[in-house]
Amino acid sequence: MNELSEFRGLRADAPLPDADRLAAPRARLTAAFRQETRPERAALPRRRMILVGAATAGALAVTAGIVTTLPEDSTRASAGRGPQVLSAGASADALELAAATVEKHDGTEPGPKQWVYEKSTVFVQGKPQSSEEWTRWDGTGHANLPGIPPAGDISDFDPDELQVWYGPNQEAKWKKEGYDDRSQRQFYRFLATLPSDADRMMKRIREEHAIDSIKGETRAQRDWREIDVLYRSVLIPPNVQAGLFRALAKIPGARVTTGVKDPLGRAAIGVSVTYAEKTPSGWQGKQEIFFDPESYAYLGQTRDDREMVSARAAWGVVNKPGARP
């Protein structure tokens, strides 16, 4: 079972997000649906009708029954329309619903001797290349498959043999000498200290200089890059997951798209921005991050008109290198 399956199992047992927190976005989405179904709305332009319907259907899909009054025929019709870009308001509401949901996830930290597993896939000239990686939680071990060829003679090198490295704990040394390097445990614990309020969270992250500043870059462009990098962390505390969704909602031009597929063909929702002109960081075109439509787990991303495509195929916590969830 991978972490995505665990999230789905958790949703069945965990309480739904607080009704008070969801009341406002739920009311707006429900009102939008009611407006769409009024007979006098039939003369509206088709594009507007589709966006309103998608906002409501998206909310139903990602809140596990919080909105329960929508007719089945309308839900099926929305699902069959394919990708639907939500309006700015509906995107913000959908991201708040996502934030309220992930806050309920379990934030238990792995034990120091456990390993974080990730199987990732990148697409090079359209062809998928997958690799597996294990990282011991305290930073004293690392494993790869396929292995990385050593320098020099590689006649006996077998790429299909699990390559494992062990070393001393570097956490105290990194901290004492002021290095930016952190074990997964140190990084997770730093993230756990962040507030879920989007503005205060992003301010703290910028102060940490997780990524380099780029001259001429706007705050919104930098925040998108920060979020893009943070989502590559396999384990993120629930409060930070919530804060990231709320931060995405504050980025001008960010939109949620329902009914899409991630790079591996899995059902997903996408959150994207589009840069008509090249940014100071060199990014241009549509930048999209994909999430599971039920658990909101990170699935992958595309960047620069699909020139950069990556996906997280599987992940979780295991007890030894080579083990899989």
PDB file of C-alpha atoms in Angstrom:
ATOM      1  CA  MET A   1       0.000   0.000   0.000  1.00  0.00           C
ATOM      2  CA  ASN A   2       1.446   3.397  -0.897  1.00  0.00           C
ATOM      3  CA  GLU A   3       0.799   6.712   0.792  1.00  0.00           C
ATOM      4  CA  LEU A   4      -1.992   7.517  -1.654  1.00  0.00           C
ATOM      5  CA  SER A   5      -3.859   4.381  -0.594  1.00  0.00           C
ATOM      6  CA  GLU A   6      -3.248   5.245   3.040  1.00  0.00           C
ATOM      7  CA  PHE A   7      -4.717   8.709   2.496  1.00  0.00           C
ATOM      8  CA  ARG A   8      -7.810   7.195   0.903  1.00  0.00           C
ATOM      9  CA  GLY A   9      -8.214   4.836   3.827  1.00  0.00           C
ATOM     10  CA  LEU A  10      -7.756   7.711   6.247  1.00  0.00           C
ATOM     11  CA  ARG A  11     -10.496   9.724   4.561  1.00  0.00           C
ATOM     12  CA  ALA A  12     -12.995   6.958   5.248  1.00  0.00           C
ATOM     13  CA  ASP A  13     -12.292   7.033   8.978  1.00  0.00           C
ATOM     14  CA  ALA A  14     -11.312  10.628   9.649  1.00  0.00           C
ATOM     15  CA  PRO A  15     -13.872  13.351  10.394  1.00  0.00           C
ATOM     16  CA  LEU A  16     -14.786  15.619   7.534  1.00  0.00           C
ATOM     17  CA  PRO A  17     -13.445  19.178   7.569  1.00  0.00           C
ATOM     18  CA  ASP A  18     -15.202  21.463  10.048  1.00  0.00           C
ATOM     19  CA  ALA A  19     -18.588  22.597   8.777  1.00  0.00           C
ATOM     20  CA  ASP A  20     -17.986  26.202   9.841  1.00  0.00           C
ATOM     21  CA  ARG A  21     -14.769  26.407   7.836  1.00  0.00           C
ATOM     22  CA  LEU A  22     -16.392  25.015   4.706  1.00  0.00           C
ATOM     23  CA  ALA A  23     -19.726  26.804   4.980  1.00  0.00           C
ATOM     24  CA  ALA A  24     -18.818  29.851   2.889  1.00  0.00           C
ATOM     25  CA  PRO A  25     -17.163  28.115  -0.102  1.00  0.00           C
ATOM     26  CA  ARG A  26     -19.781  25.364  -0.022  1.00  0.00           C
ATOM     27  CA  ALA A  27     -22.576  27.925  -0.124  1.00  0.00           C
ATOM     28  CA  ARG A  28     -20.984  29.749  -3.067  1.00  0.00           C
ATOM     29  CA  LEU A  29     -20.533  26.556  -5.048  1.00  0.00           C
ATOM     30  CA  THR A  30     -24.045  25.360  -4.306  1.00  0.00           C
ATOM     31  CA  ALA A  31     -25.467  28.744  -5.321  1.00  0.00           C
ATOM     32  CA  ALA A  32     -23.504  28.588  -8.567  1.00  0.00           C
ATOM     33  CA  PHE A  33     -25.044  25.223  -9.362  1.00  0.00           C
ATOM     34  CA  ARG A  34     -28.542  26.466  -8.633  1.00  0.00           C
ATOM     35  CA  GLN A  35     -28.012  29.449 -10.928  1.00  0.00           C
ATOM     36  CA  GLU A  36     -26.799  27.178 -13.698  1.00  0.00           C
ATOM     37  CA  THR A  37     -29.909  25.011 -13.567  1.00  0.00           C
ATOM     38  CA  ARG A  38     -32.430  27.860 -13.745  1.00  0.00           C
ATOM     39  CA  PRO A  39     -34.339  27.866 -17.088  1.00  0.00           C
ATOM     40  CA  GLU A  40     -33.626  31.570 -17.665  1.00  0.00           C
ATOM     41  CA  ARG A  41     -29.882  30.853 -17.610  1.00  0.00           C
ATOM     42  CA  ALA A  42     -30.082  28.828 -20.826  1.00  0.00           C
ATOM     43  CA  ALA A  43     -29.322  31.851 -22.985  1.00  0.00           C
ATOM     44  CA  LEU A  44     -25.970  32.512 -21.331  1.00  0.00           C
ATOM     45  CA  PRO A  45     -22.801  31.883 -23.364  1.00  0.00           C
ATOM     46  CA  ARG A  46     -21.845  28.195 -23.274  1.00  0.00           C
ATOM     47  CA  ARG A  47     -18.359  28.842 -21.860  1.00  0.00           C
ATOM     48  CA  ARG A  48     -19.758  30.454 -18.727  1.00  0.00           C
ATOM     49  CA  MET A  49     -22.217  27.621 -18.212  1.00  0.00           C
ATOM     50  CA  ILE A  50     -19.414  25.048 -18.396  1.00  0.00           C
ATOM     51  CA  LEU A  51     -17.265  26.878 -15.850  1.00  0.00           C
ATOM     52  CA  VAL A  52     -20.086  27.143 -13.342  1.00  0.00           C
ATOM     53  CA  GLY A  53     -20.944  23.468 -13.696  1.00  0.00           C
ATOM     54  CA  ALA A  54     -17.328  22.422 -13.374  1.00  0.00           C
ATOM     55  CA  ALA A  55     -16.920  24.414 -10.160  1.00  0.00           C
ATOM     56  CA  THR A  56     -19.757  22.543  -8.529  1.00  0.00           C
ATOM     57  CA  ALA A  57     -18.805  19.112  -9.851  1.00  0.00           C
ATOM     58  CA  GLY A  58     -15.198  19.662  -8.763  1.00  0.00           C
ATOM     59  CA  ALA A  59     -16.280  20.558  -5.251  1.00  0.00           C
ATOM     60  CA  LEU A  60     -18.406  17.424  -5.024  1.00  0.00           C
ATOM     61  CA  ALA A  61     -15.581  15.209  -6.230  1.00  0.00           C
ATOM     62  CA  VAL A  62     -12.998  16.523  -3.763  1.00  0.00           C
ATOM     63  CA  THR A  63     -15.030  16.891  -0.575  1.00  0.00           C
ATOM     64  CA  ALA A  64     -16.202  13.288  -0.183  1.00  0.00           C
ATOM     65  CA  GLY A  65     -19.881  14.081   0.066  1.00  0.00           C
ATOM     66  CA  ILE A  66     -19.785  17.506   1.747  1.00  0.00           C
ATOM     67  CA  VAL A  67     -22.030  18.761  -1.066  1.00  0.00           C
ATOM     68  CA  THR A  68     -24.761  16.155  -1.192  1.00  0.00           C
ATOM     69  CA  THR A  69     -27.692  17.776  -2.955  1.00  0.00           C
ATOM     70  CA  LEU A  70     -26.524  17.720  -6.570  1.00  0.00           C
ATOM     71  CA  PRO A  71     -28.599  15.620  -8.998  1.00  0.00           C
ATOM     72  CA  GLU A  72     -26.772  12.517 -10.277  1.00  0.00           C
ATOM     73  CA  ASP A  73     -27.481  13.340 -13.922  1.00  0.00           C
ATOM     74  CA  SER A  74     -25.785  16.731 -13.574  1.00  0.00           C
ATOM     75  CA  THR A  75     -22.770  15.192 -11.841  1.00  0.00           C
ATOM     76  CA  ARG A  76     -22.331  12.591 -14.602  1.00  0.00           C
ATOM     77  CA  ALA A  77     -22.705  15.262 -17.273  1.00  0.00           C
ATOM     78  CA  SER A  78     -19.992  17.396 -15.696  1.00  0.00           C
ATOM     79  CA  ALA A  79     -17.674  14.402 -15.349  1.00  0.00           C
ATOM     80  CA  GLY A  80     -18.075  13.588 -19.029  1.00  0.00           C
ATOM     81  CA  ARG A  81     -17.043  17.008 -20.273  1.00  0.00           C
ATOM     82  CA  GLY A  82     -13.342  16.376 -19.852  1.00  0.00           C
ATOM     83  CA  PRO A  83     -10.964  19.053 -18.542  1.00  0.00           C
ATOM     84  CA  GLN A  84     -12.780  22.108 -17.187  1.00  0.00           C
ATOM     85  CA  VAL A  85     -10.960  25.269 -16.109  1.00  0.00           C
ATOM     86  CA  LEU A  86     -12.589  26.853 -13.067  1.00  0.00           C
ATOM     87  CA  SER A  87     -13.095  30.575 -12.676  1.00  0.00           C
ATOM     88  CA  ALA A  88     -10.871  32.525 -10.264  1.00  0.00           C
ATOM     89  CA  GLY A  89     -13.492  32.435  -7.507  1.00  0.00           C
ATOM     90  CA  ALA A  90     -14.314  28.767  -7.961  1.00  0.00           C
ATOM     91  CA  SER A  91     -10.590  27.906  -8.052  1.00  0.00           C
ATOM     92  CA  ALA A  92     -10.064  29.693  -4.737  1.00  0.00           C
ATOM     93  CA  ASP A  93     -13.017  27.836  -3.204  1.00  0.00           C
ATOM     94  CA  ALA A  94     -11.763  24.475  -4.492  1.00  0.00           C
ATOM     95  CA  LEU A  95      -8.287  25.130  -3.062  1.00  0.00           C
ATOM     96  CA  GLU A  96      -9.755  26.088   0.324  1.00  0.00           C
ATOM     97  CA  LEU A  97     -11.744  22.858   0.350  1.00  0.00           C
ATOM     98  CA  ALA A  98      -8.508  21.009  -0.437  1.00  0.00           C
ATOM     99  CA  ALA A  99      -6.707  22.804   2.399  1.00  0.00           C
ATOM    100  CA  ALA A 100      -9.460  22.002   4.906  1.00  0.00           C
ATOM    101  CA  THR A 101      -9.350  18.343   3.859  1.00  0.00           C
ATOM    102  CA  VAL A 102      -5.578  17.770   4.045  1.00  0.00           C
ATOM    103  CA  GLU A 103      -5.437  19.371   7.490  1.00  0.00           C
ATOM    104  CA  LYS A 104      -7.207  16.230   8.713  1.00  0.00           C
ATOM    105  CA  HIS A 105      -4.455  13.891   7.456  1.00  0.00           C
ATOM    106  CA  ASP A 106      -2.217  12.086   9.907  1.00  0.00           C
ATOM    107  CA  GLY A 107       1.039  13.929  10.539  1.00  0.00           C
ATOM    108  CA  THR A 108       2.917  11.173  12.371  1.00  0.00           C
ATOM    109  CA  GLU A 109       6.664  11.461  11.857  1.00  0.00           C
ATOM    110  CA  PRO A 110       8.604   8.307  10.814  1.00  0.00           C
ATOM    111  CA  GLY A 111      11.048   6.711  13.249  1.00  0.00           C
ATOM    112  CA  PRO A 112      14.766   7.600  12.900  1.00  0.00           C
ATOM    113  CA  LYS A 113      15.640   4.188  11.422  1.00  0.00           C
ATOM    114  CA  GLN A 114      12.779   4.110   8.928  1.00  0.00           C
ATOM    115  CA  TRP A 115      13.229   4.903   5.264  1.00  0.00           C
ATOM    116  CA  VAL A 116      11.264   7.209   2.980  1.00  0.00           C
ATOM    117  CA  TYR A 117      10.609   5.552  -0.369  1.00  0.00           C
ATOM    118  CA  GLU A 118       9.873   7.297  -3.658  1.00  0.00           C
ATOM    119  CA  LYS A 119       9.476   5.977  -7.176  1.00  0.00           C
ATOM    120  CA  SER A 120       9.602   8.804  -9.673  1.00  0.00           C
ATOM    121  CA  THR A 121       9.217   9.008 -13.416  1.00  0.00           C
ATOM    122  CA  VAL A 122      10.589  11.700 -15.701  1.00  0.00           C
ATOM    123  CA  PHE A 123       9.902  11.949 -19.395  1.00  0.00           C
ATOM    124  CA  VAL A 124      12.887  12.535 -21.648  1.00  0.00           C
ATOM    125  CA  GLN A 125      11.845  13.356 -25.212  1.00  0.00           C
ATOM    126  CA  GLY A 126       8.483  11.835 -24.405  1.00  0.00           C
ATOM    127  CA  LYS A 127       9.916   8.542 -23.107  1.00  0.00           C
ATOM    128  CA  PRO A 128       9.403   7.645 -19.420  1.00  0.00           C
ATOM    129  CA  GLN A 129      12.418   6.859 -17.253  1.00  0.00           C
ATOM    130  CA  SER A 130      11.715   5.588 -13.749  1.00  0.00           C
ATOM    131  CA  SER A 131      13.944   5.328 -10.691  1.00  0.00           C
ATOM    132  CA  GLU A 132      13.516   4.357  -7.048  1.00  0.00           C
ATOM    133  CA  GLU A 133      15.091   6.037  -4.060  1.00  0.00           C
ATOM    134  CA  TRP A 134      15.228   5.216  -0.343  1.00  0.00           C
ATOM    135  CA  THR A 135      16.397   7.765   2.243  1.00  0.00           C
ATOM    136  CA  ARG A 136      16.837   6.930   5.911  1.00  0.00           C
ATOM    137  CA  TRP A 137      14.901   9.384   8.042  1.00  0.00           C
ATOM    138  CA  ASP A 138      17.884  10.466  10.163  1.00  0.00           C
ATOM    139  CA  GLY A 139      20.054  11.027   7.087  1.00  0.00           C
ATOM    140  CA  THR A 140      22.481   8.170   7.700  1.00  0.00           C
ATOM    141  CA  GLY A 141      21.524   6.037   4.715  1.00  0.00           C
ATOM    142  CA  HIS A 142      20.582   6.283   1.070  1.00  0.00           C
ATOM    143  CA  ALA A 143      19.773   3.731  -1.624  1.00  0.00           C
ATOM    144  CA  ASN A 144      19.110   3.850  -5.365  1.00  0.00           C
ATOM    145  CA  LEU A 145      17.716   1.615  -8.049  1.00  0.00           C
ATOM    146  CA  PRO A 146      19.044   1.598 -10.696  1.00  0.00           C
ATOM    147  CA  GLY A 147      22.405   2.283  -9.157  1.00  0.00           C
ATOM    148  CA  ILE A 148      24.743   5.079 -10.188  1.00  0.00           C
ATOM    149  CA  PRO A 149      27.912   3.917 -12.025  1.00  0.00           C
ATOM    150  CA  PRO A 150      31.117   4.579 -10.077  1.00  0.00           C
ATOM    151  CA  ALA A 151      34.063   6.470 -11.487  1.00  0.00           C
ATOM    152  CA  GLY A 152      36.632   4.339 -13.260  1.00  0.00           C
ATOM    153  CA  ASP A 153      36.188   0.697 -14.187  1.00  0.00           C
ATOM    154  CA  ILE A 154      32.494  -0.240 -14.472  1.00  0.00           C
ATOM    155  CA  SER A 155      32.921  -3.698 -15.981  1.00  0.00           C
ATOM    156  CA  ASP A 156      31.415  -5.347 -12.868  1.00  0.00           C
ATOM    157  CA  PHE A 157      28.724  -2.704 -12.357  1.00  0.00           C
ATOM    158  CA  ASP A 158      25.143  -4.027 -12.354  1.00  0.00           C
ATOM    159  CA  PRO A 159      22.540  -1.215 -12.632  1.00  0.00           C
ATOM    160  CA  ASP A 160      19.812  -3.606 -11.460  1.00  0.00           C
ATOM    161  CA  GLU A 161      21.533  -4.238  -8.125  1.00  0.00           C
ATOM    162  CA  LEU A 162      20.332  -2.093  -5.222  1.00  0.00           C
ATOM    163  CA  GLN A 163      23.006   0.443  -4.371  1.00  0.00           C
ATOM    164  CA  VAL A 164      23.077   1.303  -0.649  1.00  0.00           C
ATOM    165  CA  TRP A 165      25.191   3.923   1.158  1.00  0.00           C
ATOM    166  CA  TYR A 166      25.589   4.367   4.919  1.00  0.00           C
ATOM    167  CA  GLY A 167      27.394   7.180   6.690  1.00  0.00           C
ATOM    168  CA  PRO A 168      27.578   9.160   9.921  1.00  0.00           C
ATOM    169  CA  ASN A 169      24.730  11.376  11.094  1.00  0.00           C
ATOM    170  CA  GLN A 170      25.458  14.823   9.645  1.00  0.00           C
ATOM    171  CA  GLU A 171      22.579  16.788  11.197  1.00  0.00           C
ATOM    172  CA  ALA A 172      24.579  18.341  14.067  1.00  0.00           C
ATOM    173  CA  LYS A 173      27.538  19.124  11.798  1.00  0.00           C
ATOM    174  CA  TRP A 174      25.356  20.790   9.174  1.00  0.00           C
ATOM    175  CA  LYS A 175      23.659  22.920  11.811  1.00  0.00           C
ATOM    176  CA  LYS A 176      26.909  23.879  13.573  1.00  0.00           C
ATOM    177  CA  GLU A 177      28.702  24.829  10.359  1.00  0.00           C
ATOM    178  CA  GLY A 178      25.721  26.687   8.947  1.00  0.00           C
ATOM    179  CA  TYR A 179      25.152  24.494   5.897  1.00  0.00           C
ATOM    180  CA  ASP A 180      21.839  24.585   4.060  1.00  0.00           C
ATOM    181  CA  ASP A 181      21.863  20.761   3.814  1.00  0.00           C
ATOM    182  CA  ARG A 182      19.170  19.072   5.885  1.00  0.00           C
ATOM    183  CA  SER A 183      18.144  15.482   6.413  1.00  0.00           C
ATOM    184  CA  GLN A 184      14.550  14.685   5.575  1.00  0.00           C
ATOM    185  CA  ARG A 185      13.875  14.655   9.310  1.00  0.00           C
ATOM    186  CA  GLN A 186      15.301  18.169   9.814  1.00  0.00           C
ATOM    187  CA  PHE A 187      13.392  19.549   6.846  1.00  0.00           C
ATOM    188  CA  TYR A 188      10.117  17.943   7.967  1.00  0.00           C
ATOM    189  CA  ARG A 189      10.528  19.360  11.470  1.00  0.00           C
ATOM    190  CA  PHE A 190      11.213  22.829  10.073  1.00  0.00           C
ATOM    191  CA  LEU A 191       8.097  22.630   7.922  1.00  0.00           C
ATOM    192  CA  ALA A 192       6.040  21.489  10.924  1.00  0.00           C
ATOM    193  CA  THR A 193       6.821  24.810  12.649  1.00  0.00           C
ATOM    194  CA  LEU A 194       5.248  26.843   9.842  1.00  0.00           C
ATOM    195  CA  PRO A 195       1.788  28.371  10.238  1.00  0.00           C
ATOM    196  CA  SER A 196      -0.964  27.200   7.886  1.00  0.00           C
ATOM    197  CA  ASP A 197      -1.821  30.836   7.174  1.00  0.00           C
ATOM    198  CA  ALA A 198      -0.585  31.271   3.609  1.00  0.00           C
ATOM    199  CA  ASP A 199       0.946  34.743   3.919  1.00  0.00           C
ATOM    200  CA  ARG A 200       2.857  34.037   7.130  1.00  0.00           C
ATOM    201  CA  MET A 201       3.948  30.618   5.896  1.00  0.00           C
ATOM    202  CA  MET A 202       5.363  31.912   2.608  1.00  0.00           C
ATOM    203  CA  LYS A 203       7.128  34.750   4.444  1.00  0.00           C
ATOM    204  CA  ARG A 204       8.919  32.246   6.673  1.00  0.00           C
ATOM    205  CA  ILE A 205       9.836  30.084   3.697  1.00  0.00           C
ATOM    206  CA  ARG A 206      11.292  33.055   1.814  1.00  0.00           C
ATOM    207  CA  GLU A 207      13.335  33.982   4.884  1.00  0.00           C
ATOM    208  CA  GLU A 208      14.874  30.495   4.855  1.00  0.00           C
ATOM    209  CA  HIS A 209      16.158  31.022   1.299  1.00  0.00           C
ATOM    210  CA  ALA A 210      15.157  27.521   0.228  1.00  0.00           C
ATOM    211  CA  ILE A 211      15.717  28.681  -3.346  1.00  0.00           C
ATOM    212  CA  ASP A 212      17.897  31.491  -4.654  1.00  0.00           C
ATOM    213  CA  SER A 213      16.435  34.918  -5.339  1.00  0.00           C
ATOM    214  CA  ILE A 214      16.331  35.975  -8.990  1.00  0.00           C
ATOM    215  CA  LYS A 215      16.615  39.642  -9.891  1.00  0.00           C
ATOM    216  CA  GLY A 216      13.447  41.017 -11.455  1.00  0.00           C
ATOM    217  CA  GLU A 217      11.232  38.148 -10.326  1.00  0.00           C
ATOM    218  CA  THR A 218       7.852  39.129  -8.881  1.00  0.00           C
ATOM    219  CA  ARG A 219       6.637  37.888  -5.506  1.00  0.00           C
ATOM    220  CA  ALA A 220       4.005  35.730  -7.217  1.00  0.00           C
ATOM    221  CA  GLN A 221       6.583  34.156  -9.544  1.00  0.00           C
ATOM    222  CA  ARG A 222       8.909  33.387  -6.647  1.00  0.00           C
ATOM    223  CA  ASP A 223       6.090  31.936  -4.569  1.00  0.00           C
ATOM    224  CA  TRP A 224       5.141  29.612  -7.422  1.00  0.00           C
ATOM    225  CA  ARG A 225       8.748  28.415  -7.689  1.00  0.00           C
ATOM    226  CA  GLU A 226       8.933  27.909  -3.914  1.00  0.00           C
ATOM    227  CA  ILE A 227       5.733  25.852  -3.912  1.00  0.00           C
ATOM    228  CA  ASP A 228       6.871  23.895  -6.974  1.00  0.00           C
ATOM    229  CA  VAL A 229      10.057  22.876  -5.123  1.00  0.00           C
ATOM    230  CA  LEU A 230       8.348  22.146  -1.804  1.00  0.00           C
ATOM    231  CA  TYR A 231       5.951  19.681  -3.382  1.00  0.00           C
ATOM    232  CA  ARG A 232       8.919  17.545  -4.395  1.00  0.00           C
ATOM    233  CA  SER A 233       9.365  16.647  -0.713  1.00  0.00           C
ATOM    234  CA  VAL A 234       7.916  13.185  -0.185  1.00  0.00           C
ATOM    235  CA  LEU A 235       6.562  13.914   3.296  1.00  0.00           C
ATOM    236  CA  ILE A 236       4.983  17.279   4.132  1.00  0.00           C
ATOM    237  CA  PRO A 237       3.216  18.010   7.451  1.00  0.00           C
ATOM    238  CA  PRO A 238      -0.574  18.428   7.077  1.00  0.00           C
ATOM    239  CA  ASN A 239      -0.532  22.055   8.225  1.00  0.00           C
ATOM    240  CA  VAL A 240       1.954  22.913   5.487  1.00  0.00           C
ATOM    241  CA  GLN A 241      -0.011  21.015   2.842  1.00  0.00           C
ATOM    242  CA  ALA A 242      -2.999  23.159   3.794  1.00  0.00           C
ATOM    243  CA  GLY A 243      -0.921  26.323   3.704  1.00  0.00           C
ATOM    244  CA  LEU A 244       0.433  25.506   0.255  1.00  0.00           C
ATOM    245  CA  PHE A 245      -3.079  25.132  -1.170  1.00  0.00           C
ATOM    246  CA  ARG A 246      -4.045  28.476   0.363  1.00  0.00           C
ATOM    247  CA  ALA A 247      -0.872  30.053  -1.019  1.00  0.00           C
ATOM    248  CA  LEU A 248      -1.692  28.747  -4.499  1.00  0.00           C
ATOM    249  CA  ALA A 249      -5.107  30.410  -4.226  1.00  0.00           C
ATOM    250  CA  LYS A 250      -3.406  33.769  -3.656  1.00  0.00           C
ATOM    251  CA  ILE A 251      -1.206  33.637  -6.759  1.00  0.00           C
ATOM    252  CA  PRO A 252      -2.682  35.890  -9.480  1.00  0.00           C
ATOM    253  CA  GLY A 253      -3.813  33.874 -12.484  1.00  0.00           C
ATOM    254  CA  ALA A 254      -3.661  30.485 -10.735  1.00  0.00           C
ATOM    255  CA  ARG A 255      -6.513  28.244 -11.862  1.00  0.00           C
ATOM    256  CA  VAL A 256      -7.829  24.809 -10.939  1.00  0.00           C
ATOM    257  CA  THR A 257      -8.698  22.404 -13.765  1.00  0.00           C
ATOM    258  CA  THR A 258     -10.881  19.384 -13.067  1.00  0.00           C
ATOM    259  CA  GLY A 259     -11.121  16.194 -15.111  1.00  0.00           C
ATOM    260  CA  VAL A 260      -7.462  16.073 -16.184  1.00  0.00           C
ATOM    261  CA  LYS A 261      -4.865  13.273 -16.286  1.00  0.00           C
ATOM    262  CA  ASP A 262      -1.462  13.453 -14.646  1.00  0.00           C
ATOM    263  CA  PRO A 263       1.711  12.533 -16.626  1.00  0.00           C
ATOM    264  CA  LEU A 264       1.113   8.827 -15.853  1.00  0.00           C
ATOM    265  CA  GLY A 265      -2.505   8.926 -17.004  1.00  0.00           C
ATOM    266  CA  ARG A 266      -4.063   8.925 -13.530  1.00  0.00           C
ATOM    267  CA  ALA A 267      -7.200  10.946 -12.776  1.00  0.00           C
ATOM    268  CA  ALA A 268      -6.187  14.293 -11.334  1.00  0.00           C
ATOM    269  CA  ILE A 269      -6.975  17.924 -10.763  1.00  0.00           C
ATOM    270  CA  GLY A 270      -4.452  20.483 -11.940  1.00  0.00           C
ATOM    271  CA  VAL A 271      -3.386  23.848 -10.539  1.00  0.00           C
ATOM    272  CA  SER A 272      -1.652  26.030 -13.097  1.00  0.00           C
ATOM    273  CA  VAL A 273      -0.309  29.433 -14.011  1.00  0.00           C
ATOM    274  CA  THR A 274       0.597  30.542 -17.518  1.00  0.00           C
ATOM    275  CA  TYR A 275       3.421  32.947 -18.343  1.00  0.00           C
ATOM    276  CA  ALA A 276       2.910  34.570 -21.730  1.00  0.00           C
ATOM    277  CA  GLU A 277       6.463  35.910 -21.625  1.00  0.00           C
ATOM    278  CA  LYS A 278       9.598  34.334 -20.215  1.00  0.00           C
ATOM    279  CA  THR A 279      10.045  35.056 -16.505  1.00  0.00           C
ATOM    280  CA  PRO A 280      13.410  36.060 -14.976  1.00  0.00           C
ATOM    281  CA  SER A 281      13.800  32.406 -13.926  1.00  0.00           C
ATOM    282  CA  GLY A 282      13.435  31.342 -17.569  1.00  0.00           C
ATOM    283  CA  TRP A 283      10.006  29.765 -17.241  1.00  0.00           C
ATOM    284  CA  GLN A 284       7.438  30.363 -19.959  1.00  0.00           C
ATOM    285  CA  GLY A 285       4.094  28.894 -20.943  1.00  0.00           C
ATOM    286  CA  LYS A 286       1.834  26.770 -18.772  1.00  0.00           C
ATOM    287  CA  GLN A 287       3.147  25.482 -15.455  1.00  0.00           C
ATOM    288  CA  GLU A 288       0.888  22.850 -13.874  1.00  0.00           C
ATOM    289  CA  ILE A 289       0.961  20.803 -10.657  1.00  0.00           C
ATOM    290  CA  PHE A 290      -1.240  17.695 -10.409  1.00  0.00           C
ATOM    291  CA  PHE A 291      -3.030  16.291  -7.352  1.00  0.00           C
ATOM    292  CA  ASP A 292      -5.175  13.271  -6.639  1.00  0.00           C
ATOM    293  CA  PRO A 293      -8.824  14.472  -6.828  1.00  0.00           C
ATOM    294  CA  GLU A 294      -9.765  12.704  -3.575  1.00  0.00           C
ATOM    295  CA  SER A 295      -6.755  12.814  -1.234  1.00  0.00           C
ATOM    296  CA  TYR A 296      -5.011  15.860  -2.796  1.00  0.00           C
ATOM    297  CA  ALA A 297      -1.716  13.961  -2.703  1.00  0.00           C
ATOM    298  CA  TYR A 298       0.910  15.388  -5.055  1.00  0.00           C
ATOM    299  CA  LEU A 299       1.130  13.394  -8.314  1.00  0.00           C
ATOM    300  CA  GLY A 300       3.484  15.324 -10.579  1.00  0.00           C
ATOM    301  CA  GLN A 301       4.023  18.416 -12.686  1.00  0.00           C
ATOM    302  CA  THR A 302       4.592  19.738 -16.165  1.00  0.00           C
ATOM    303  CA  ARG A 303       6.508  22.875 -17.010  1.00  0.00           C
ATOM    304  CA  ASP A 304       7.323  24.996 -20.029  1.00  0.00           C
ATOM    305  CA  ASP A 305       4.815  23.456 -22.428  1.00  0.00           C
ATOM    306  CA  ARG A 306       5.687  19.910 -21.265  1.00  0.00           C
ATOM    307  CA  GLU A 307       9.433  20.355 -21.785  1.00  0.00           C
ATOM    308  CA  MET A 308       9.752  19.277 -18.138  1.00  0.00           C
ATOM    309  CA  VAL A 309       7.434  16.432 -17.127  1.00  0.00           C
ATOM    310  CA  SER A 310       7.727  14.428 -13.915  1.00  0.00           C
ATOM    311  CA  ALA A 311       5.480  12.215 -11.806  1.00  0.00           C
ATOM    312  CA  ARG A 312       5.575  10.513  -8.428  1.00  0.00           C
ATOM    313  CA  ALA A 313       4.591   6.947  -9.207  1.00  0.00           C
ATOM    314  CA  ALA A 314       4.674   5.536  -5.656  1.00  0.00           C
ATOM    315  CA  TRP A 315       5.832   6.585  -2.203  1.00  0.00           C
ATOM    316  CA  GLY A 316       5.631   5.752   1.472  1.00  0.00           C
ATOM    317  CA  VAL A 317       7.576   4.818   4.595  1.00  0.00           C
ATOM    318  CA  VAL A 318       9.324   1.430   4.900  1.00  0.00           C
ATOM    319  CA  ASN A 319      11.637  -0.272   7.370  1.00  0.00           C
ATOM    320  CA  LYS A 320      14.653  -1.044   5.179  1.00  0.00           C
ATOM    321  CA  PRO A 321      16.180  -0.107   1.816  1.00  0.00           C
ATOM    322  CA  GLY A 322      14.827  -2.164  -1.026  1.00  0.00           C
ATOM    323  CA  ALA A 323      11.407  -2.561   0.614  1.00  0.00           C
ATOM    324  CA  ARG A 324       8.351  -1.059  -1.075  1.00  0.00           C
ATOM    325  CA  PRO A 325       5.093   0.176   0.500  1.00  0.00           C
TER     326      PRO A 325
END
